[in-house]
Short mmCIF file of C-alpha atoms and ligand atoms in Angstrom, two decimals:
data_model
loop_
_atom_site.label_atom_id
_atom_site.label_comp_id
_atom_site.label_asym_id
_atom_site.label_seq_id
_atom_site.Cartn_x
_atom_site.Cartn_y
_atom_site.Cartn_z
CA UNK A 1 -26.27 -30.26 219.50
CA UNK A 2 -28.25 -29.62 222.63
CA UNK A 3 -25.47 -30.72 224.85
CA UNK A 4 -23.04 -28.45 223.00
CA UNK A 5 -25.43 -25.51 223.33
CA UNK A 6 -25.62 -26.08 227.05
CA UNK A 7 -21.84 -26.21 227.23
CA UNK A 8 -21.56 -22.92 225.40
CA UNK A 9 -24.06 -21.36 227.76
CA UNK A 10 -22.36 -22.74 230.83
CA UNK A 11 -19.03 -21.30 229.76
CA UNK A 12 -20.58 -18.00 228.70
CA UNK A 13 -22.54 -17.60 231.91
CA UNK A 14 -19.94 -18.10 234.56
CA UNK A 15 -16.66 -18.44 232.70
CA UNK A 16 -15.96 -21.65 234.63
CA UNK A 17 -14.35 -24.22 232.45
CA UNK A 18 -14.78 -27.93 232.86
CA UNK A 19 -12.15 -30.26 231.42
CA UNK A 20 -14.90 -32.43 229.91
CA UNK A 21 -16.69 -29.58 228.18
CA UNK A 22 -14.43 -28.57 225.38
CA UNK A 23 -14.88 -27.65 221.72
CA UNK A 24 -14.33 -30.50 219.22
CA UNK A 25 -10.89 -30.96 217.71
CA UNK A 26 -10.47 -28.73 214.65
CA UNK A 27 -8.01 -31.26 213.25
CA UNK A 28 -10.58 -34.00 212.65
CA UNK A 29 -11.11 -34.20 208.89
CA UNK A 30 -14.33 -35.04 207.08
CA UNK A 31 -14.24 -38.63 205.83
CA UNK A 32 -13.26 -39.17 202.19
CA UNK A 33 -16.62 -39.61 200.38
CA UNK A 34 -17.84 -43.19 199.86
CA UNK A 35 -17.82 -42.64 196.08
CA UNK A 36 -14.00 -42.66 196.21
CA UNK A 37 -13.69 -46.07 197.79
CA UNK A 38 -14.61 -48.27 194.81
CA UNK A 39 -12.12 -46.47 192.59
CA UNK A 40 -9.39 -46.65 195.24
CA UNK A 41 -10.00 -50.39 195.70
CA UNK A 42 -9.78 -50.93 191.92
CA UNK A 43 -6.51 -48.98 191.83
CA UNK A 44 -5.05 -51.06 194.63
CA UNK A 45 -6.06 -54.20 192.74
CA UNK A 46 -4.65 -53.13 189.36
CA UNK A 47 -1.61 -51.34 190.71
CA UNK A 48 -2.20 -48.57 188.12
CA UNK A 49 -1.11 -45.73 190.37
CA UNK A 50 0.86 -43.78 187.76
CA UNK A 51 -1.10 -41.12 185.92
CA UNK A 52 0.19 -42.02 182.47
CA UNK A 53 -0.67 -45.74 182.54
CA UNK A 54 -3.70 -45.41 180.23
CA UNK A 55 -3.37 -45.73 176.45
CA UNK A 56 -3.56 -42.50 174.43
CA UNK A 57 -7.16 -41.34 174.39
CA UNK A 58 -8.01 -43.28 177.56
CA UNK A 59 -8.64 -41.65 180.92
CA UNK A 60 -7.15 -42.17 184.37
CA UNK A 61 -8.25 -40.85 187.77
CA UNK A 62 -5.82 -37.92 187.35
CA UNK A 63 -7.04 -37.00 183.86
CA UNK A 64 -10.67 -37.25 184.99
CA UNK A 65 -9.90 -34.97 187.94
CA UNK A 66 -8.28 -32.44 185.58
CA UNK A 67 -11.30 -32.56 183.27
CA UNK A 68 -13.79 -32.10 186.12
CA UNK A 69 -11.76 -29.40 187.87
CA UNK A 70 -11.45 -27.36 184.65
CA UNK A 71 -15.22 -27.68 184.14
CA UNK A 72 -15.90 -26.69 187.77
CA UNK A 73 -13.71 -23.59 187.45
CA UNK A 74 -14.96 -22.76 183.95
CA UNK A 75 -11.46 -22.69 182.43
CA UNK A 76 -9.96 -24.43 179.39
CA UNK A 77 -7.02 -26.19 181.04
CA UNK A 78 -6.14 -27.80 184.37
CA UNK A 79 -2.96 -29.65 185.33
CA UNK A 80 -2.88 -31.77 188.49
CA UNK A 81 0.41 -31.79 190.41
CA UNK A 82 1.69 -32.93 193.80
CA UNK A 83 1.23 -29.62 195.68
CA UNK A 84 0.24 -26.00 195.29
CA UNK A 85 3.91 -25.12 195.81
CA UNK A 86 4.71 -27.16 192.69
CA UNK A 87 1.90 -25.42 190.80
CA UNK A 88 3.28 -22.00 191.82
CA UNK A 89 6.81 -23.01 190.82
CA UNK A 90 5.66 -24.32 187.42
CA UNK A 91 3.48 -21.24 186.88
CA UNK A 92 6.49 -18.98 187.40
CA UNK A 93 8.70 -21.18 185.18
CA UNK A 94 6.21 -20.90 182.28
CA UNK A 95 6.49 -17.11 182.24
CA UNK A 96 10.05 -17.06 180.82
CA UNK A 97 11.46 -14.46 183.21
CA UNK A 98 15.12 -13.58 183.47
CA UNK A 99 16.86 -14.97 186.57
CA UNK A 100 16.32 -12.78 189.62
CA UNK A 101 13.24 -11.01 188.19
CA UNK A 102 11.00 -9.52 190.89
CA UNK A 103 7.81 -11.31 191.95
CA UNK A 104 5.44 -9.16 194.02
CA UNK A 105 3.68 -11.02 196.83
CA UNK A 106 1.77 -9.93 199.92
CA UNK A 107 4.06 -9.96 202.96
CA UNK A 108 1.31 -11.83 204.80
CA UNK A 109 1.46 -15.30 203.28
CA UNK A 110 2.80 -18.79 203.92
CA UNK A 111 6.55 -19.49 203.62
CA UNK A 112 5.86 -21.91 200.71
CA UNK A 113 5.09 -18.91 198.48
CA UNK A 114 8.44 -17.07 198.68
CA UNK A 115 10.02 -20.55 198.64
CA UNK A 116 8.47 -21.36 195.23
CA UNK A 117 9.82 -18.01 193.96
CA UNK A 118 13.34 -18.74 195.21
CA UNK A 119 13.08 -22.25 193.73
CA UNK A 120 12.23 -20.72 190.35
CA UNK A 121 15.35 -18.51 190.54
CA UNK A 122 13.33 -15.32 190.99
CA UNK A 123 13.25 -12.65 193.71
CA UNK A 124 10.33 -12.15 196.12
CA UNK A 125 9.28 -8.51 196.66
CA UNK A 126 7.10 -8.24 199.76
CA UNK A 127 4.15 -5.85 199.69
CA UNK A 128 2.74 -4.43 202.92
CA UNK A 129 -0.57 -5.80 204.22
CA UNK A 130 -2.93 -3.71 206.31
CA UNK A 131 -5.15 -4.47 209.28
CA UNK A 132 -7.69 -5.95 206.85
CA UNK A 133 -5.03 -8.67 206.17
CA UNK A 134 -5.05 -7.71 202.48
CA UNK A 135 -2.42 -6.07 200.29
CA UNK A 136 -1.93 -2.36 200.84
CA UNK A 137 -2.67 -0.96 197.40
CA UNK A 138 -0.54 2.17 197.76
CA UNK A 139 2.53 0.07 198.61
CA UNK A 140 1.60 -2.34 195.81
CA UNK A 141 1.43 0.47 193.24
CA UNK A 142 4.82 1.86 194.41
CA UNK A 143 6.57 -1.49 194.38
CA UNK A 144 5.06 -2.47 191.02
CA UNK A 145 6.25 0.79 189.43
CA UNK A 146 9.72 0.26 190.88
CA UNK A 147 9.82 -3.38 189.73
CA UNK A 148 8.80 -2.72 186.12
CA UNK A 149 11.27 0.14 185.83
CA UNK A 150 13.98 -2.53 186.12
CA UNK A 151 12.55 -4.99 183.57
CA UNK A 152 10.09 -7.91 183.51
CA UNK A 153 8.17 -8.68 186.71
CA UNK A 154 5.27 -10.82 187.93
CA UNK A 155 2.50 -10.30 190.46
CA UNK A 156 1.72 -13.38 192.58
CA UNK A 157 -1.37 -12.62 194.63
CA UNK A 158 -1.57 -14.95 197.58
CA UNK A 159 -5.11 -14.96 198.97
CA UNK A 160 -3.79 -15.77 202.42
CA UNK A 161 -6.24 -17.63 204.68
CA UNK A 162 -8.76 -17.03 201.90
CA UNK A 163 -8.72 -13.22 202.28
CA UNK A 164 -8.99 -11.66 198.82
CA UNK A 165 -7.02 -8.52 198.02
CA UNK A 166 -8.54 -5.94 195.68
CA UNK A 167 -8.40 -7.97 192.46
CA UNK A 168 -9.93 -5.16 190.36
CA UNK A 169 -7.23 -2.67 191.33
CA UNK A 170 -4.46 -5.27 191.07
CA UNK A 171 -5.60 -6.42 187.62
CA UNK A 172 -5.86 -2.85 186.38
CA UNK A 173 -2.42 -1.80 187.64
CA UNK A 174 -0.76 -5.02 186.45
CA UNK A 175 -2.34 -4.78 183.01
CA UNK A 176 -1.29 -1.17 182.64
CA UNK A 177 2.26 -2.21 183.56
CA UNK A 178 2.18 -5.24 181.21
CA UNK A 179 2.84 -7.62 184.10
CA UNK A 180 1.19 -11.07 184.35
CA UNK A 181 -0.83 -11.95 187.45
CA UNK A 182 -0.64 -15.42 189.05
CA UNK A 183 -3.12 -16.28 191.79
CA UNK A 184 -2.14 -18.40 194.78
CA UNK A 185 -5.66 -19.64 195.50
CA UNK A 186 -4.38 -22.52 197.69
CA UNK A 187 -6.78 -21.55 200.43
CA UNK A 188 -9.53 -19.95 198.32
CA UNK A 189 -11.21 -22.83 196.50
CA UNK A 190 -14.88 -21.85 196.33
CA UNK A 191 -14.29 -18.12 196.98
CA UNK A 192 -15.92 -15.66 194.57
CA UNK A 193 -14.93 -12.14 193.55
CA UNK A 194 -17.92 -10.28 192.07
CA UNK A 195 -19.35 -13.71 191.24
CA UNK A 196 -16.18 -14.88 189.45
CA UNK A 197 -14.22 -17.80 190.83
CA UNK A 198 -10.97 -16.87 192.59
CA UNK A 199 -8.12 -18.47 190.67
CA UNK A 200 -9.65 -17.56 187.29
CA UNK A 201 -8.89 -13.84 187.43
CA UNK A 202 -5.13 -13.96 186.87
CA UNK A 203 -3.43 -15.59 183.89
CA UNK A 204 -2.72 -18.67 186.04
CA UNK A 205 -4.45 -19.95 189.19
CA UNK A 206 -2.93 -22.43 191.67
CA UNK A 207 -4.74 -24.56 194.26
CA UNK A 208 -3.81 -26.92 197.10
CA UNK A 209 -5.34 -30.25 198.15
CA UNK A 210 -3.18 -30.51 201.26
CA UNK A 211 -5.28 -31.83 204.14
CA UNK A 212 -5.94 -28.45 205.79
CA UNK A 213 -7.54 -27.02 202.64
CA UNK A 214 -11.10 -27.18 201.30
CA UNK A 215 -10.47 -30.44 199.43
CA UNK A 216 -8.34 -33.05 201.18
CA UNK A 217 -6.01 -35.22 199.11
CA UNK A 218 -3.35 -35.46 201.81
CA UNK A 219 -1.15 -33.63 199.32
CA UNK A 220 -1.89 -32.31 195.85
CA UNK A 221 -2.24 -29.20 193.74
CA UNK A 222 -3.76 -27.86 190.54
CA UNK A 223 -2.68 -25.27 187.98
CA UNK A 224 -5.38 -23.71 185.81
CA UNK A 225 -5.20 -21.36 182.84
CA UNK A 226 -6.88 -20.50 179.55
CA UNK A 227 -3.49 -20.07 177.87
CA UNK A 228 -2.47 -22.95 175.58
CA UNK A 229 1.21 -22.06 175.57
CA UNK A 230 1.37 -21.91 179.37
CA UNK A 231 -0.41 -25.24 179.88
CA UNK A 232 1.80 -26.99 177.31
CA UNK A 233 4.95 -25.86 179.10
CA UNK A 234 3.55 -26.65 182.56
CA UNK A 235 2.45 -30.15 181.46
CA UNK A 236 5.87 -31.00 180.02
CA UNK A 237 7.79 -29.60 183.00
CA UNK A 238 5.48 -31.37 185.48
CA UNK A 239 6.91 -34.62 184.10
CA UNK A 240 5.11 -35.53 180.83
CA UNK A 241 8.32 -36.99 179.46
CA UNK A 242 8.68 -38.26 175.87
CA UNK A 243 5.18 -38.15 174.36
CA UNK A 244 3.13 -38.47 177.55
CA UNK A 245 1.64 -35.05 176.80
CA UNK A 246 -0.44 -36.85 174.14
CA UNK A 247 -2.40 -38.35 177.04
CA UNK A 248 -3.74 -34.88 177.86
CA UNK A 249 -6.92 -34.23 175.85
CA UNK A 250 -5.56 -31.06 174.29
CA UNK A 251 -2.84 -32.11 171.88
CA UNK A 252 -1.68 -29.13 169.92
CA UNK A 253 1.26 -27.63 168.10
CA UNK A 254 2.31 -25.98 171.38
CA UNK A 255 3.67 -29.30 172.63
CA UNK A 256 5.73 -29.95 169.47
CA UNK A 257 7.33 -26.57 170.01
CA UNK A 258 8.62 -27.51 173.46
CA UNK A 259 9.46 -31.19 172.91
CA UNK A 260 12.86 -31.95 174.51
CA UNK A 261 13.37 -28.24 175.22
CA UNK A 262 12.18 -27.99 178.81
CA UNK A 263 13.46 -29.60 182.02
CA UNK A 264 11.33 -32.33 183.60
CA UNK A 265 10.72 -31.53 187.26
CA UNK A 266 8.47 -34.55 187.94
CA UNK A 267 5.77 -33.01 190.08
CA UNK A 268 2.99 -35.33 188.91
CA UNK A 269 -0.05 -36.33 190.94
CA UNK A 270 -0.65 -40.02 191.64
CA UNK A 271 -3.91 -41.74 190.67
CA UNK A 272 -4.57 -42.56 194.33
CA UNK A 273 -4.63 -38.88 195.30
CA UNK A 274 -6.87 -38.03 192.35
CA UNK A 275 -9.30 -40.81 193.28
CA UNK A 276 -9.59 -39.38 196.80
CA UNK A 277 -9.92 -35.79 195.54
CA UNK A 278 -12.37 -36.00 192.61
CA UNK A 279 -15.56 -36.97 194.50
CA UNK A 280 -14.93 -34.05 196.88
CA UNK A 281 -15.50 -31.50 194.09
CA UNK A 282 -19.22 -32.11 194.50
CA UNK A 283 -18.89 -31.05 198.16
CA UNK A 284 -17.15 -27.71 197.59
CA UNK A 285 -20.35 -25.70 197.44
CA UNK A 286 -21.67 -27.13 200.73
CA UNK A 287 -18.31 -26.82 202.49
CA UNK A 288 -17.99 -23.20 201.34
CA UNK A 289 -21.45 -22.23 202.55
CA UNK A 290 -21.04 -24.10 205.88
CA UNK A 291 -17.63 -22.48 206.37
CA UNK A 292 -19.14 -19.06 205.66
CA UNK A 293 -22.00 -19.73 208.07
CA UNK A 294 -19.55 -20.72 210.83
CA UNK A 295 -17.20 -17.82 210.16
CA UNK A 296 -19.95 -15.23 210.07
CA UNK A 297 -21.55 -16.60 213.23
CA UNK A 298 -18.27 -16.33 215.14
CA UNK A 299 -17.46 -12.95 213.56
CA UNK A 300 -20.82 -11.47 214.49
CA UNK A 301 -20.46 -12.54 218.10
CA UNK A 302 -16.78 -11.77 218.69
CA UNK A 303 -16.85 -8.40 216.95
CA UNK A 304 -19.05 -7.21 219.82
CA UNK A 305 -16.15 -7.82 222.23
CA UNK A 306 -14.32 -4.58 223.11
CA UNK A 307 -10.87 -6.17 222.59
CA UNK A 308 -11.62 -7.64 219.15
CA UNK A 309 -11.72 -6.31 215.59
CA UNK A 310 -12.76 -8.73 212.88
CA UNK A 311 -11.36 -7.72 209.47
CA UNK A 312 -14.17 -7.06 207.02
CA UNK A 313 -14.03 -8.44 203.49
CA UNK A 314 -13.86 -6.08 200.54
CA UNK A 315 -17.16 -5.51 198.72
CA UNK A 316 -17.54 -8.16 196.04
CA UNK A 317 -15.92 -10.99 197.97
CA UNK A 318 -17.89 -14.12 198.85
CA UNK A 319 -15.63 -16.19 201.06
CA UNK A 320 -15.18 -19.93 201.65
CA UNK A 321 -13.41 -19.80 205.03
CA UNK A 322 -12.24 -22.72 207.18
CA UNK A 323 -10.48 -20.58 209.77
CA UNK A 324 -11.05 -17.34 211.63
CA UNK A 325 -8.71 -14.38 212.09
CA UNK A 326 -9.23 -11.39 214.38
CA UNK A 327 -7.16 -8.48 215.67
CA UNK A 328 -6.62 -7.89 219.39
CA UNK A 329 -7.12 -4.26 220.36
CA UNK A 330 -5.28 -2.43 223.13
CA UNK A 331 -3.73 -5.52 224.67
CA UNK A 332 -0.11 -5.46 225.83
CA UNK A 333 2.34 -8.35 225.40
CA UNK A 334 1.39 -9.86 228.74
CA UNK A 335 -2.35 -9.77 228.06
CA UNK A 336 -1.88 -11.32 224.61
CA UNK A 337 0.23 -14.17 226.06
CA UNK A 338 -2.34 -14.75 228.81
CA UNK A 339 -5.13 -14.84 226.23
CA UNK A 340 -3.35 -17.52 224.16
CA UNK A 341 -2.65 -19.57 227.30
CA UNK A 342 -6.20 -19.22 228.66
CA UNK A 343 -7.77 -20.20 225.33
CA UNK A 344 -5.45 -23.20 225.01
CA UNK A 345 -6.24 -24.34 228.56
CA UNK A 346 -9.93 -24.21 227.65
CA UNK A 347 -9.39 -26.28 224.49
CA UNK A 348 -9.09 -23.72 221.66
CA UNK A 349 -5.67 -23.39 220.04
CA UNK A 350 -5.01 -19.76 219.14
CA UNK A 351 -1.94 -18.68 217.19
CA UNK A 352 -0.78 -15.09 217.04
CA UNK A 353 1.03 -15.07 213.69
CA UNK A 354 3.83 -12.78 214.82
CA UNK A 355 4.32 -14.22 218.31
CA UNK A 356 4.68 -17.99 217.83
CA UNK A 357 8.24 -19.20 217.64
CA UNK A 358 9.17 -19.77 213.98
CA UNK A 359 5.64 -19.21 212.59
CA UNK A 360 5.92 -19.83 208.81
CA UNK A 361 3.55 -16.91 208.13
CA UNK A 362 5.78 -14.27 209.76
CA UNK A 363 7.95 -12.79 207.00
CA UNK A 364 10.89 -12.06 209.33
CA UNK A 365 11.37 -15.83 209.66
CA UNK A 366 12.01 -16.21 205.90
CA UNK A 367 15.80 -15.90 206.07
CA UNK A 368 16.11 -17.99 202.89
CA UNK A 369 14.97 -14.99 200.79
CA UNK A 370 18.06 -12.97 201.74
CA UNK A 371 17.70 -9.58 203.36
CA UNK A 372 14.38 -9.22 205.21
CA UNK A 373 12.72 -5.89 204.36
CA UNK A 374 11.24 -3.42 206.85
CA UNK A 375 7.45 -3.72 206.72
CA UNK A 376 6.08 -1.90 209.76
CA UNK A 377 2.38 -2.20 208.83
CA UNK A 378 2.48 -5.94 208.23
CA UNK A 379 4.67 -6.42 211.31
CA UNK A 380 2.23 -4.56 213.55
CA UNK A 381 -0.72 -6.48 212.10
CA UNK A 382 0.95 -9.90 212.57
CA UNK A 383 1.82 -9.07 216.20
CA UNK A 384 -1.85 -8.76 217.12
CA UNK A 385 -3.70 -11.02 214.68
CA UNK A 386 -5.07 -14.24 216.11
CA UNK A 387 -5.71 -17.34 214.03
CA UNK A 388 -8.17 -20.11 214.94
CA UNK A 389 -9.13 -23.12 212.85
CA UNK A 390 -12.88 -23.31 212.20
CA UNK A 391 -13.65 -26.31 209.97
CA UNK A 392 -16.78 -26.33 207.84
CA UNK A 393 -17.98 -29.50 209.60
CA UNK A 394 -18.32 -27.68 212.94
CA UNK A 395 -21.98 -27.25 213.88
CA UNK A 396 -23.37 -23.85 214.93
CA UNK A 397 -23.32 -25.16 218.53
CA UNK A 398 -19.61 -26.02 218.14
CA UNK A 399 -19.02 -22.48 216.88
CA UNK A 400 -20.82 -21.09 219.93
CA UNK A 401 -18.56 -23.17 222.17
CA UNK A 402 -15.51 -21.72 220.43
CA UNK A 403 -16.97 -18.20 220.79
CA UNK A 404 -17.69 -18.65 224.49
CA UNK A 405 -14.22 -20.09 225.06
CA UNK A 406 -12.52 -17.16 223.31
CA UNK A 407 -14.64 -14.63 225.21
CA UNK A 408 -13.86 -16.28 228.52
CA UNK A 409 -10.14 -16.36 227.67
CA UNK A 410 -10.17 -12.69 226.62
CA UNK A 411 -11.92 -11.68 229.81
CA UNK A 412 -9.59 -13.74 231.99
CA UNK A 413 -6.53 -12.32 230.19
CA UNK A 414 -7.59 -8.69 230.53
CA UNK A 415 -9.19 -8.80 234.00
CA UNK A 416 -5.91 -8.27 235.84
C1 PLP B 501 -1.33 -24.20 201.88
C2 PLP B 501 -0.91 -23.00 201.16
C3 PLP B 501 0.13 -23.05 200.21
C4 PLP B 501 0.95 -24.29 199.96
O1 PLP B 501 0.18 -25.37 199.48
P1 PLP B 501 0.86 -26.82 199.37
O2 PLP B 501 -0.12 -27.63 198.57
O3 PLP B 501 1.01 -27.35 200.76
O4 PLP B 501 2.16 -26.66 198.68
C5 PLP B 501 0.45 -21.89 199.53
N1 PLP B 501 -0.22 -20.74 199.75
C6 PLP B 501 -1.21 -20.65 200.64
C7 PLP B 501 -1.95 -19.35 200.83
C8 PLP B 501 -1.59 -21.77 201.38
O5 PLP B 501 -2.58 -21.67 202.28
#
């Protein structure tokens, strides 16, 4: 800690970088909690890796994860799957939309989101995002009105990098239009909106356990809902073939209705993933508050820099961040490139969403959706928004090192 503090000071004071004095790697993960190890060993011994190995009424690591996740979120139903992309795909498939129906998403999101829409045979409609990185509500209202005029539609709110769009306004407009809301909460586990858990506001919420998210299962996802009909369809389509749905503790007439009537996409989670994931639920609260502490510490310091604007959250949002985004002000192309290079040389990897080659978060790279729309606001924002990983396990001294490194890089890039 002390050593790190001294490093931060040394860099801040004279801007001289030393190859040995660098911030820790943001790619080091927290270890999987010890509580997981006994269960994983038992699984390796028994070979029971498939989620439906238990007799009806028995539990498996996957069913226990579903039970605990539903309780944690305060919802009736949870279905574990192999990724958030699978959860999004299944969510859309449960809504019985005609082929090609429009799905409104923020234009600032990860390529997996429009991909899930295309996979489900639907059509992504990209909504402008402003300099606060959230959906522009005027553009949302316009595009929603246009979409519903043509027939059924869906709103898929992607809380990109954990930034929450105005869920009150979205819910109100969507309800008035009779359009269901699905939440892509892949990166928002632990985030609150007016005290309510993100992912529980829409009709369906989807989460990711990919290693760069709050809970690390390597891969994995979860679909949550309070709707019995939706969960029955999602369970069957996720691969509960024959009568495996009876192994979910919510047997009901809904399943009889869909027996043999839905395709089986086989997107199940393995018991090994669930065993690694479940003990981490107890750590979500700590990781969220440590992530918030780190984010706010860096935000407070960097927002004082004349070349930086840190987007402010909407009132009512309590975030659970593990990364940091900021906008570069009044910097030309050359200065922005120099900043990225200077930060990288000093040990902090900065991405500018719109400037990396083939960045999966720049909508103009999504050629698989067909014609790419003109979205000048989102385009301008992506061309000057920087992205830095800031894991919850970084100490405040580590955060100060990152801050000093970014300040030194900004100053070096703009001094010319
Ligand atoms: C990671 C992520 C996804 C995709 O999650 P996978 O589990 O990797 O499929 C979707 N949306 C957002 C906002 C994400 O951050």
